[in-house]
PDB file of C-alpha atoms in Angstrom:
ATOM      1  CA  MET B   1       7.015   1.120  17.094  1.00 63.00           C
ATOM      2  CA  PRO B   2      10.310   2.664  15.848  1.00 87.00           C
ATOM      3  CA  GLU B   3      10.447   6.200  14.580  1.00 89.00           C
ATOM      4  CA  VAL B   4      13.079   7.629  12.272  1.00 93.00           C
ATOM      5  CA  LYS B   5      13.696  11.050  10.731  1.00 94.00           C
ATOM      6  CA  LEU B   6      13.745  10.590   6.959  1.00 94.00           C
ATOM      7  CA  ASN B   7      13.307  13.155   4.209  1.00 95.00           C
ATOM      8  CA  GLY B   8      12.777  15.761   6.840  1.00 95.00           C
ATOM      9  CA  ILE B   9       9.868  14.095   8.601  1.00 96.00           C
ATOM     10  CA  ALA B  10       9.364  11.574  11.479  1.00 97.00           C
ATOM     11  CA  ILE B  11       8.226   8.243   9.985  1.00 98.00           C
ATOM     12  CA  HIS B  12       6.864   5.434  12.124  1.00 97.00           C
ATOM     13  CA  TYR B  13       7.199   1.809  11.096  1.00 98.00           C
ATOM     14  CA  GLU B  14       6.960  -1.663  12.590  1.00 97.00           C
ATOM     15  CA  GLU B  15       9.193  -4.625  11.688  1.00 97.00           C
ATOM     16  CA  TRP B  16       9.147  -8.367  12.410  1.00 98.00           C
ATOM     17  CA  GLY B  17      11.679 -11.159  11.879  1.00 97.00           C
ATOM     18  CA  ARG B  18      14.943 -11.544  10.059  1.00 94.00           C
ATOM     19  CA  GLY B  19      15.643 -12.673   6.564  1.00 97.00           C
ATOM     20  CA  TYR B  20      14.816 -11.369   3.096  1.00 98.00           C
ATOM     21  CA  PRO B  21      13.193  -7.929   3.416  1.00 98.00           C
ATOM     22  CA  ILE B  22       9.521  -7.227   2.621  1.00 98.00           C
ATOM     23  CA  LEU B  23       8.214  -3.662   2.615  1.00 98.00           C
ATOM     24  CA  LEU B  24       4.425  -3.357   3.047  1.00 98.00           C
ATOM     25  CA  SER B  25       2.405  -0.127   2.515  1.00 98.00           C
ATOM     26  CA  HIS B  26      -1.149   0.258   3.943  1.00 98.00           C
ATOM     27  CA  GLY B  27      -4.252   1.602   2.316  1.00 97.00           C
ATOM     28  CA  TYR B  28      -5.594   5.103   2.563  1.00 97.00           C
ATOM     29  CA  GLY B  29      -6.910   5.840   6.016  1.00 96.00           C
ATOM     30  CA  ALA B  30      -5.133   2.895   7.601  1.00 97.00           C
ATOM     31  CA  ALA B  31      -1.680   2.395   9.052  1.00 97.00           C
ATOM     32  CA  GLY B  32       1.222  -0.078   8.876  1.00 97.00           C
ATOM     33  CA  ARG B  33      -0.172  -1.840  11.894  1.00 97.00           C
ATOM     34  CA  MET B  34      -2.817  -3.386   9.696  1.00 97.00           C
ATOM     35  CA  PHE B  35      -0.194  -5.878   8.587  1.00 98.00           C
ATOM     36  CA  ARG B  36       0.783  -7.030  12.038  1.00 97.00           C
ATOM     37  CA  ASN B  37      -0.646 -10.542  11.504  1.00 97.00           C
ATOM     38  CA  VAL B  38       1.282 -10.759   8.227  1.00 98.00           C
ATOM     39  CA  GLY B  39       4.602  -9.737   9.875  1.00 98.00           C
ATOM     40  CA  GLU B  40       4.113 -12.196  12.706  1.00 98.00           C
ATOM     41  CA  ALA B  41       3.215 -15.022  10.236  1.00 97.00           C
ATOM     42  CA  LEU B  42       6.254 -14.373   8.045  1.00 98.00           C
ATOM     43  CA  ALA B  43       8.788 -13.522  10.739  1.00 98.00           C
ATOM     44  CA  ASP B  44      10.454 -16.934  10.821  1.00 96.00           C
ATOM     45  CA  ARG B  45      11.767 -16.403   7.225  1.00 97.00           C
ATOM     46  CA  PHE B  46      11.485 -12.718   6.378  1.00 98.00           C
ATOM     47  CA  HIS B  47      12.242  -9.287   7.632  1.00 98.00           C
ATOM     48  CA  VAL B  48       8.860  -7.613   7.294  1.00 98.00           C
ATOM     49  CA  VAL B  49       8.650  -3.768   7.533  1.00 98.00           C
ATOM     50  CA  ALA B  50       5.310  -1.997   7.529  1.00 98.00           C
ATOM     51  CA  TRP B  51       5.297   1.786   7.614  1.00 98.00           C
ATOM     52  CA  ASP B  52       2.848   4.735   8.069  1.00 98.00           C
ATOM     53  CA  MET B  53       2.578   7.069   5.134  1.00 98.00           C
ATOM     54  CA  ARG B  54       2.590  10.782   5.522  1.00 98.00           C
ATOM     55  CA  GLY B  55      -0.423  12.043   7.283  1.00 97.00           C
ATOM     56  CA  HIS B  56      -1.211   8.505   8.592  1.00 98.00           C
ATOM     57  CA  GLY B  57      -0.781   6.726  11.884  1.00 96.00           C
ATOM     58  CA  GLY B  58       2.286   7.897  13.874  1.00 96.00           C
ATOM     59  CA  THR B  59       4.087   9.524  10.929  1.00 97.00           C
ATOM     60  CA  GLU B  60       4.330  13.245  10.913  1.00 96.00           C
ATOM     61  CA  SER B  61       1.800  15.297   9.013  1.00 97.00           C
ATOM     62  CA  PRO B  62       3.728  18.234   7.347  1.00 96.00           C
ATOM     63  CA  PRO B  63       1.675  21.451   7.194  1.00 96.00           C
ATOM     64  CA  ASP B  64       2.439  22.103   3.435  1.00 97.00           C
ATOM     65  CA  PRO B  65       0.080  20.431   1.011  1.00 96.00           C
ATOM     66  CA  LYS B  66       3.001  20.083  -1.422  1.00 97.00           C
ATOM     67  CA  ALA B  67       4.561  17.606   1.036  1.00 97.00           C
ATOM     68  CA  TYR B  68       2.016  14.888   0.016  1.00 98.00           C
ATOM     69  CA  SER B  69       2.552  13.236  -3.377  1.00 97.00           C
ATOM     70  CA  GLU B  70       3.276   9.983  -5.114  1.00 97.00           C
ATOM     71  CA  ALA B  71       6.862  11.043  -5.758  1.00 97.00           C
ATOM     72  CA  LEU B  72       7.487  11.888  -2.113  1.00 98.00           C
ATOM     73  CA  THR B  73       5.834   8.589  -1.031  1.00 98.00           C
ATOM     74  CA  ILE B  74       8.244   6.765  -3.245  1.00 98.00           C
ATOM     75  CA  ALA B  75      11.128   8.739  -1.770  1.00 98.00           C
ATOM     76  CA  ASP B  76       9.981   7.786   1.707  1.00 98.00           C
ATOM     77  CA  MET B  77       9.899   4.086   0.661  1.00 98.00           C
ATOM     78  CA  CYS B  78      13.470   4.383  -0.612  1.00 98.00           C
ATOM     79  CA  ALA B  79      14.561   6.006   2.599  1.00 98.00           C
ATOM     80  CA  ILE B  80      12.991   3.294   4.714  1.00 98.00           C
ATOM     81  CA  LEU B  81      14.666   0.526   2.752  1.00 98.00           C
ATOM     82  CA  ASP B  82      17.974   2.374   3.115  1.00 98.00           C
ATOM     83  CA  HIS B  83      17.409   2.781   6.815  1.00 97.00           C
ATOM     84  CA  VAL B  84      16.885  -0.921   7.371  1.00 97.00           C
ATOM     85  CA  GLY B  85      19.743  -1.863   5.142  1.00 97.00           C
ATOM     86  CA  ALA B  86      17.728  -3.345   2.269  1.00 97.00           C
ATOM     87  CA  GLN B  87      19.090  -2.664  -1.215  1.00 97.00           C
ATOM     88  CA  GLN B  88      16.313  -4.798  -2.745  1.00 98.00           C
ATOM     89  CA  ALA B  89      13.079  -6.070  -1.261  1.00 98.00           C
ATOM     90  CA  VAL B  90       9.746  -7.681  -1.995  1.00 98.00           C
ATOM     91  CA  VAL B  91       7.460  -4.598  -2.164  1.00 98.00           C
ATOM     92  CA  GLY B  92       3.749  -4.715  -1.725  1.00 98.00           C
ATOM     93  CA  GLY B  93       0.675  -3.202  -0.217  1.00 98.00           C
ATOM     94  CA  LEU B  94      -3.080  -2.872   0.033  1.00 98.00           C
ATOM     95  CA  SER B  95      -5.211  -0.434  -2.101  1.00 97.00           C
ATOM     96  CA  LEU B  96      -3.327   2.877  -2.059  1.00 98.00           C
ATOM     97  CA  GLY B  97      -0.297   0.922  -0.783  1.00 98.00           C
ATOM     98  CA  GLY B  98      -0.493  -1.360  -3.697  1.00 98.00           C
ATOM     99  CA  TYR B  99      -0.750   1.507  -6.134  1.00 98.00           C
ATOM    100  CA  MET B 100       2.319   3.105  -4.536  1.00 98.00           C
ATOM    101  CA  SER B 101       4.141  -0.228  -4.733  1.00 98.00           C
ATOM    102  CA  LEU B 102       3.545  -0.270  -8.493  1.00 98.00           C
ATOM    103  CA  ALA B 103       4.745   3.383  -8.653  1.00 98.00           C
ATOM    104  CA  PHE B 104       7.855   2.425  -6.656  1.00 98.00           C
ATOM    105  CA  TYR B 105       8.557  -0.285  -9.158  1.00 98.00           C
ATOM    106  CA  VAL B 106       8.240   2.103 -12.155  1.00 98.00           C
ATOM    107  CA  ALA B 107      10.675   4.484 -10.439  1.00 98.00           C
ATOM    108  CA  HIS B 108      13.069   1.961  -9.035  1.00 98.00           C
ATOM    109  CA  PRO B 109      12.750  -1.468 -10.672  1.00 98.00           C
ATOM    110  CA  GLU B 110      16.269  -2.510  -9.571  1.00 98.00           C
ATOM    111  CA  ARG B 111      15.177  -2.368  -5.956  1.00 98.00           C
ATOM    112  CA  VAL B 112      12.189  -4.717  -6.334  1.00 98.00           C
ATOM    113  CA  ARG B 113      12.505  -8.493  -6.170  1.00 98.00           C
ATOM    114  CA  ALA B 114       8.810  -9.167  -6.466  1.00 98.00           C
ATOM    115  CA  LEU B 115       5.459  -7.359  -6.067  1.00 98.00           C
ATOM    116  CA  LEU B 116       2.556  -8.118  -3.777  1.00 98.00           C
ATOM    117  CA  LEU B 117      -0.571  -6.227  -4.901  1.00 98.00           C
ATOM    118  CA  PHE B 118      -3.558  -6.659  -2.456  1.00 98.00           C
ATOM    119  CA  ASP B 119      -7.050  -5.360  -3.304  1.00 98.00           C
ATOM    120  CA  THR B 120      -5.752  -2.538  -5.421  1.00 98.00           C
ATOM    121  CA  GLY B 121      -5.693  -1.047  -8.884  1.00 97.00           C
ATOM    122  CA  PRO B 122      -3.194   0.516 -11.271  1.00 97.00           C
ATOM    123  CA  GLY B 123      -5.007   3.855 -11.738  1.00 95.00           C
ATOM    124  CA  TYR B 124      -6.953   5.035 -14.757  1.00 95.00           C
ATOM    125  CA  ARG B 125      -6.236   5.606 -18.407  1.00 92.00           C
ATOM    126  CA  SER B 126      -9.541   7.424 -19.000  1.00 93.00           C
ATOM    127  CA  ASP B 127      -9.671  11.095 -17.921  1.00 93.00           C
ATOM    128  CA  ASP B 128     -13.375  10.721 -17.035  1.00 94.00           C
ATOM    129  CA  ALA B 129     -12.676   7.706 -14.799  1.00 94.00           C
ATOM    130  CA  ARG B 130      -9.805   9.410 -13.126  1.00 95.00           C
ATOM    131  CA  ALA B 131     -12.001  12.501 -12.525  1.00 95.00           C
ATOM    132  CA  GLY B 132     -14.578  10.356 -10.826  1.00 95.00           C
ATOM    133  CA  TRP B 133     -11.931   8.822  -8.545  1.00 96.00           C
ATOM    134  CA  ASN B 134     -10.569  12.271  -7.726  1.00 96.00           C
ATOM    135  CA  GLU B 135     -14.078  13.458  -6.817  1.00 96.00           C
ATOM    136  CA  PHE B 136     -14.093  10.696  -4.223  1.00 94.00           C
ATOM    137  CA  ALA B 137     -10.637  11.599  -2.969  1.00 96.00           C
ATOM    138  CA  PHE B 138     -11.410  15.284  -2.661  1.00 97.00           C
ATOM    139  CA  GLY B 139     -14.735  14.481  -1.078  1.00 96.00           C
ATOM    140  CA  MET B 140     -12.938  12.431   1.503  1.00 94.00           C
ATOM    141  CA  ALA B 141     -10.687  15.393   2.323  1.00 97.00           C
ATOM    142  CA  LYS B 142     -13.701  17.636   2.772  1.00 96.00           C
ATOM    143  CA  GLN B 143     -15.385  15.175   5.203  1.00 95.00           C
ATOM    144  CA  LEU B 144     -12.213  14.984   7.242  1.00 96.00           C
ATOM    145  CA  ARG B 145     -11.931  18.739   7.575  1.00 96.00           C
ATOM    146  CA  GLN B 146     -15.551  18.968   8.587  1.00 96.00           C
ATOM    147  CA  GLY B 147     -15.850  16.044  10.848  1.00 95.00           C
ATOM    148  CA  GLY B 148     -12.350  15.230  12.052  1.00 94.00           C
ATOM    149  CA  ILE B 149     -10.799  11.750  12.230  1.00 94.00           C
ATOM    150  CA  GLU B 150     -14.159  10.343  13.404  1.00 89.00           C
ATOM    151  CA  ALA B 151     -15.428  11.026   9.854  1.00 89.00           C
ATOM    152  CA  LEU B 152     -13.015   8.386   8.559  1.00 90.00           C
ATOM    153  CA  ARG B 153     -15.033   5.194   7.881  1.00 84.00           C
ATOM    154  CA  GLY B 154     -14.313   2.219   5.744  1.00 80.00           C
ATOM    155  CA  SER B 155     -13.406  -1.518   5.723  1.00 83.00           C
ATOM    156  CA  ALA B 156     -11.645  -3.502   8.340  1.00 92.00           C
ATOM    157  CA  GLU B 157      -8.114  -1.966   7.959  1.00 94.00           C
ATOM    158  CA  ILE B 158      -9.469   1.507   8.641  1.00 94.00           C
ATOM    159  CA  GLU B 159     -11.577   0.455  11.632  1.00 91.00           C
ATOM    160  CA  ALA B 160      -8.567  -1.431  13.075  1.00 91.00           C
ATOM    161  CA  THR B 161      -6.185   1.579  12.876  1.00 94.00           C
ATOM    162  CA  ARG B 162      -8.276   4.732  13.020  1.00 92.00           C
ATOM    163  CA  SER B 163      -7.254   5.444  16.618  1.00 92.00           C
ATOM    164  CA  LEU B 164      -3.581   5.650  15.580  1.00 94.00           C
ATOM    165  CA  HIS B 165      -4.043   8.754  13.365  1.00 96.00           C
ATOM    166  CA  ARG B 166      -2.861  12.120  14.746  1.00 93.00           C
ATOM    167  CA  SER B 167      -4.248  14.617  12.231  1.00 94.00           C
ATOM    168  CA  ALA B 168      -7.456  14.901  10.272  1.00 96.00           C
ATOM    169  CA  GLU B 169      -5.775  17.708   8.222  1.00 97.00           C
ATOM    170  CA  GLY B 170      -2.860  15.377   7.446  1.00 97.00           C
ATOM    171  CA  LEU B 171      -5.322  12.757   6.251  1.00 97.00           C
ATOM    172  CA  ALA B 172      -7.061  15.348   4.100  1.00 98.00           C
ATOM    173  CA  MET B 173      -3.949  16.555   2.440  1.00 98.00           C
ATOM    174  CA  ALA B 174      -2.900  12.942   1.877  1.00 98.00           C
ATOM    175  CA  ALA B 175      -6.246  12.342   0.106  1.00 97.00           C
ATOM    176  CA  GLU B 176      -5.645  15.403  -2.209  1.00 97.00           C
ATOM    177  CA  GLY B 177      -1.936  14.731  -2.823  1.00 97.00           C
ATOM    178  CA  MET B 178      -1.536  10.921  -2.633  1.00 97.00           C
ATOM    179  CA  LEU B 179      -4.941   9.261  -3.040  1.00 97.00           C
ATOM    180  CA  ALA B 180      -5.847  11.491  -6.022  1.00 96.00           C
ATOM    181  CA  GLN B 181      -4.376  10.556  -9.366  1.00 93.00           C
ATOM    182  CA  PHE B 182      -3.129  12.776 -12.145  1.00 92.00           C
ATOM    183  CA  ASP B 183      -1.876  10.677 -15.039  1.00 94.00           C
ATOM    184  CA  SER B 184      -1.904   7.174 -16.597  1.00 95.00           C
ATOM    185  CA  ARG B 185       1.823   6.424 -16.167  1.00 95.00           C
ATOM    186  CA  ILE B 186       1.345   3.481 -13.818  1.00 97.00           C
ATOM    187  CA  ILE B 187      -1.404   1.591 -15.701  1.00 98.00           C
ATOM    188  CA  ASP B 188       0.560   2.145 -18.964  1.00 97.00           C
ATOM    189  CA  ALA B 189       3.604   0.620 -17.391  1.00 98.00           C
ATOM    190  CA  LEU B 190       2.017  -2.780 -16.382  1.00 98.00           C
ATOM    191  CA  PRO B 191       3.298  -4.747 -19.465  1.00 98.00           C
ATOM    192  CA  SER B 192       6.882  -3.663 -18.646  1.00 97.00           C
ATOM    193  CA  ILE B 193       6.910  -5.209 -15.219  1.00 98.00           C
ATOM    194  CA  ASN B 194       9.429  -8.091 -15.250  1.00 98.00           C
ATOM    195  CA  VAL B 195       9.456  -9.275 -11.614  1.00 98.00           C
ATOM    196  CA  PRO B 196       7.254 -11.988 -10.074  1.00 98.00           C
ATOM    197  CA  THR B 197       3.907 -10.432  -9.136  1.00 98.00           C
ATOM    198  CA  LEU B 198       1.048 -11.651  -6.837  1.00 98.00           C
ATOM    199  CA  VAL B 199      -2.287 -10.018  -7.539  1.00 98.00           C
ATOM    200  CA  LEU B 200      -4.614 -10.846  -4.701  1.00 98.00           C
ATOM    201  CA  VAL B 201      -8.199  -9.728  -3.938  1.00 98.00           C
ATOM    202  CA  GLY B 202     -10.981 -10.616  -1.483  1.00 98.00           C
ATOM    203  CA  GLU B 203     -13.941 -12.412  -2.915  1.00 98.00           C
ATOM    204  CA  ARG B 204     -16.329  -9.800  -1.509  1.00 97.00           C
ATOM    205  CA  ASP B 205     -14.244  -6.847  -2.644  1.00 97.00           C
ATOM    206  CA  LYS B 206     -16.192  -6.531  -5.879  1.00 96.00           C
ATOM    207  CA  ARG B 207     -15.074  -2.984  -6.494  1.00 94.00           C
ATOM    208  CA  TYR B 208     -11.541  -4.214  -7.167  1.00 97.00           C
ATOM    209  CA  HIS B 209     -12.226  -7.390  -9.136  1.00 97.00           C
ATOM    210  CA  ALA B 210     -12.042  -5.713 -12.507  1.00 97.00           C
ATOM    211  CA  ALA B 211      -8.724  -4.051 -11.628  1.00 97.00           C
ATOM    212  CA  THR B 212      -7.353  -7.344 -10.292  1.00 98.00           C
ATOM    213  CA  ASP B 213      -8.295  -9.045 -13.574  1.00 98.00           C
ATOM    214  CA  TYR B 214      -6.790  -6.285 -15.577  1.00 98.00           C
ATOM    215  CA  MET B 215      -3.444  -6.332 -13.697  1.00 98.00           C
ATOM    216  CA  ALA B 216      -3.329 -10.162 -13.827  1.00 98.00           C
ATOM    217  CA  ALA B 217      -3.709  -9.984 -17.613  1.00 98.00           C
ATOM    218  CA  LYS B 218      -1.284  -7.137 -18.247  1.00 98.00           C
ATOM    219  CA  ILE B 219       1.573  -7.972 -15.969  1.00 98.00           C
ATOM    220  CA  PRO B 220       3.594 -10.732 -17.564  1.00 98.00           C
ATOM    221  CA  GLY B 221       3.381 -13.999 -15.537  1.00 97.00           C
ATOM    222  CA  ALA B 222       1.283 -12.501 -12.737  1.00 98.00           C
ATOM    223  CA  LYS B 223      -0.304 -14.915 -10.310  1.00 98.00           C
ATOM    224  CA  LYS B 224      -3.896 -14.151  -9.354  1.00 98.00           C
ATOM    225  CA  VAL B 225      -5.409 -15.283  -6.138  1.00 98.00           C
ATOM    226  CA  ILE B 226      -8.951 -14.679  -4.749  1.00 98.00           C
ATOM    227  CA  ILE B 227      -9.389 -15.045  -1.004  1.00 98.00           C
ATOM    228  CA  PRO B 228     -12.831 -16.635  -0.234  1.00 98.00           C
ATOM    229  CA  ASP B 229     -15.198 -14.757   2.053  1.00 97.00           C
ATOM    230  CA  ALA B 230     -12.844 -11.754   2.339  1.00 97.00           C
ATOM    231  CA  GLY B 231     -13.497  -8.076   1.749  1.00 97.00           C
ATOM    232  CA  HIS B 232     -11.170  -5.169   1.039  1.00 96.00           C
ATOM    233  CA  ALA B 233      -8.749  -6.030   3.868  1.00 96.00           C
ATOM    234  CA  ALA B 234      -8.257  -9.752   2.998  1.00 96.00           C
ATOM    235  CA  ASN B 235      -5.482 -10.157   5.500  1.00 97.00           C
ATOM    236  CA  ILE B 236      -7.753  -9.081   8.322  1.00 97.00           C
ATOM    237  CA  ASP B 237     -10.876 -10.846   7.153  1.00 97.00           C
ATOM    238  CA  GLN B 238      -9.214 -14.208   6.417  1.00 97.00           C
ATOM    239  CA  PRO B 239      -5.631 -14.078   7.844  1.00 97.00           C
ATOM    240  CA  GLU B 240      -4.774 -17.801   7.528  1.00 98.00           C
ATOM    241  CA  ALA B 241      -5.782 -18.018   3.877  1.00 98.00           C
ATOM    242  CA  PHE B 242      -4.150 -14.725   3.102  1.00 98.00           C
ATOM    243  CA  ASN B 243      -0.852 -15.561   4.729  1.00 98.00           C
ATOM    244  CA  ARG B 244      -0.848 -19.003   3.102  1.00 98.00           C
ATOM    245  CA  ALA B 245      -1.347 -17.357  -0.287  1.00 98.00           C
ATOM    246  CA  VAL B 246       1.544 -14.993   0.287  1.00 98.00           C
ATOM    247  CA  MET B 247       3.855 -17.725   1.609  1.00 98.00           C
ATOM    248  CA  ASP B 248       2.986 -20.082  -1.278  1.00 98.00           C
ATOM    249  CA  PHE B 249       3.901 -17.309  -3.728  1.00 98.00           C
ATOM    250  CA  LEU B 250       7.204 -16.565  -1.920  1.00 98.00           C
ATOM    251  CA  ASP B 251       7.954 -20.264  -1.993  1.00 98.00           C
ATOM    252  CA  GLU B 252       7.288 -20.441  -5.699  1.00 98.00           C
ATOM    253  CA  ILE B 253       9.701 -17.647  -6.509  1.00 98.00           C
ATOM    254  CA  GLY B 254      12.449 -19.208  -4.336  1.00 96.00           C
ATOM    255  CA  LEU B 255      12.509 -16.923  -1.348  1.00 96.00           C
TER     256      LEU B 255
END
């Protein structure tokens, strides 16, 4: 797993194949390795890069809480694309990684050829709904500080990568600075997205069905796919169906 110093921190990433670049970002509490089966499946035609966000996996956990934010995550994504020589890429991710992919598009639309949004949401317009989400995020941080990395529990992507994390405190600060949300900029920007977009969700991931429907309706021309008998980590629960859906989408947009 390569490591590179970018934006002042050591960032771990994995890569597979050669061809048009795809940058994948994992969900909160997971790591880039959750996408290994995707990278291997697409390696014949694409250069797939999956990275670990700050506080996650093998990437460094800076001690300053201000080092964890949406803006710095976007800066890290830019730096990784620069490092692998990709001026433009297909950008996507799961859950938090999907939200950060949307945020990356809003900040740098010229660097995005297409979006892959997996079991994710665009944030909240309602202050009350955002407050409820942030209560969950801050509660996660508290649990990690009290119970360590073993307190991290969740769906398949977390269980598959929990042993890769180095720092419970890094995960806690990531929850407070990256998982928590502070405005409605991203959800408000959905109608302005003008690149091909795949919005995919697991059939059993009921918590994200409404967000999936909303994004599919608001993003012009978005393609919606439901993966049967899959939960939050659709690529782990049903890898063949997931990879086929992604490949079909990439075929449709001429990549």
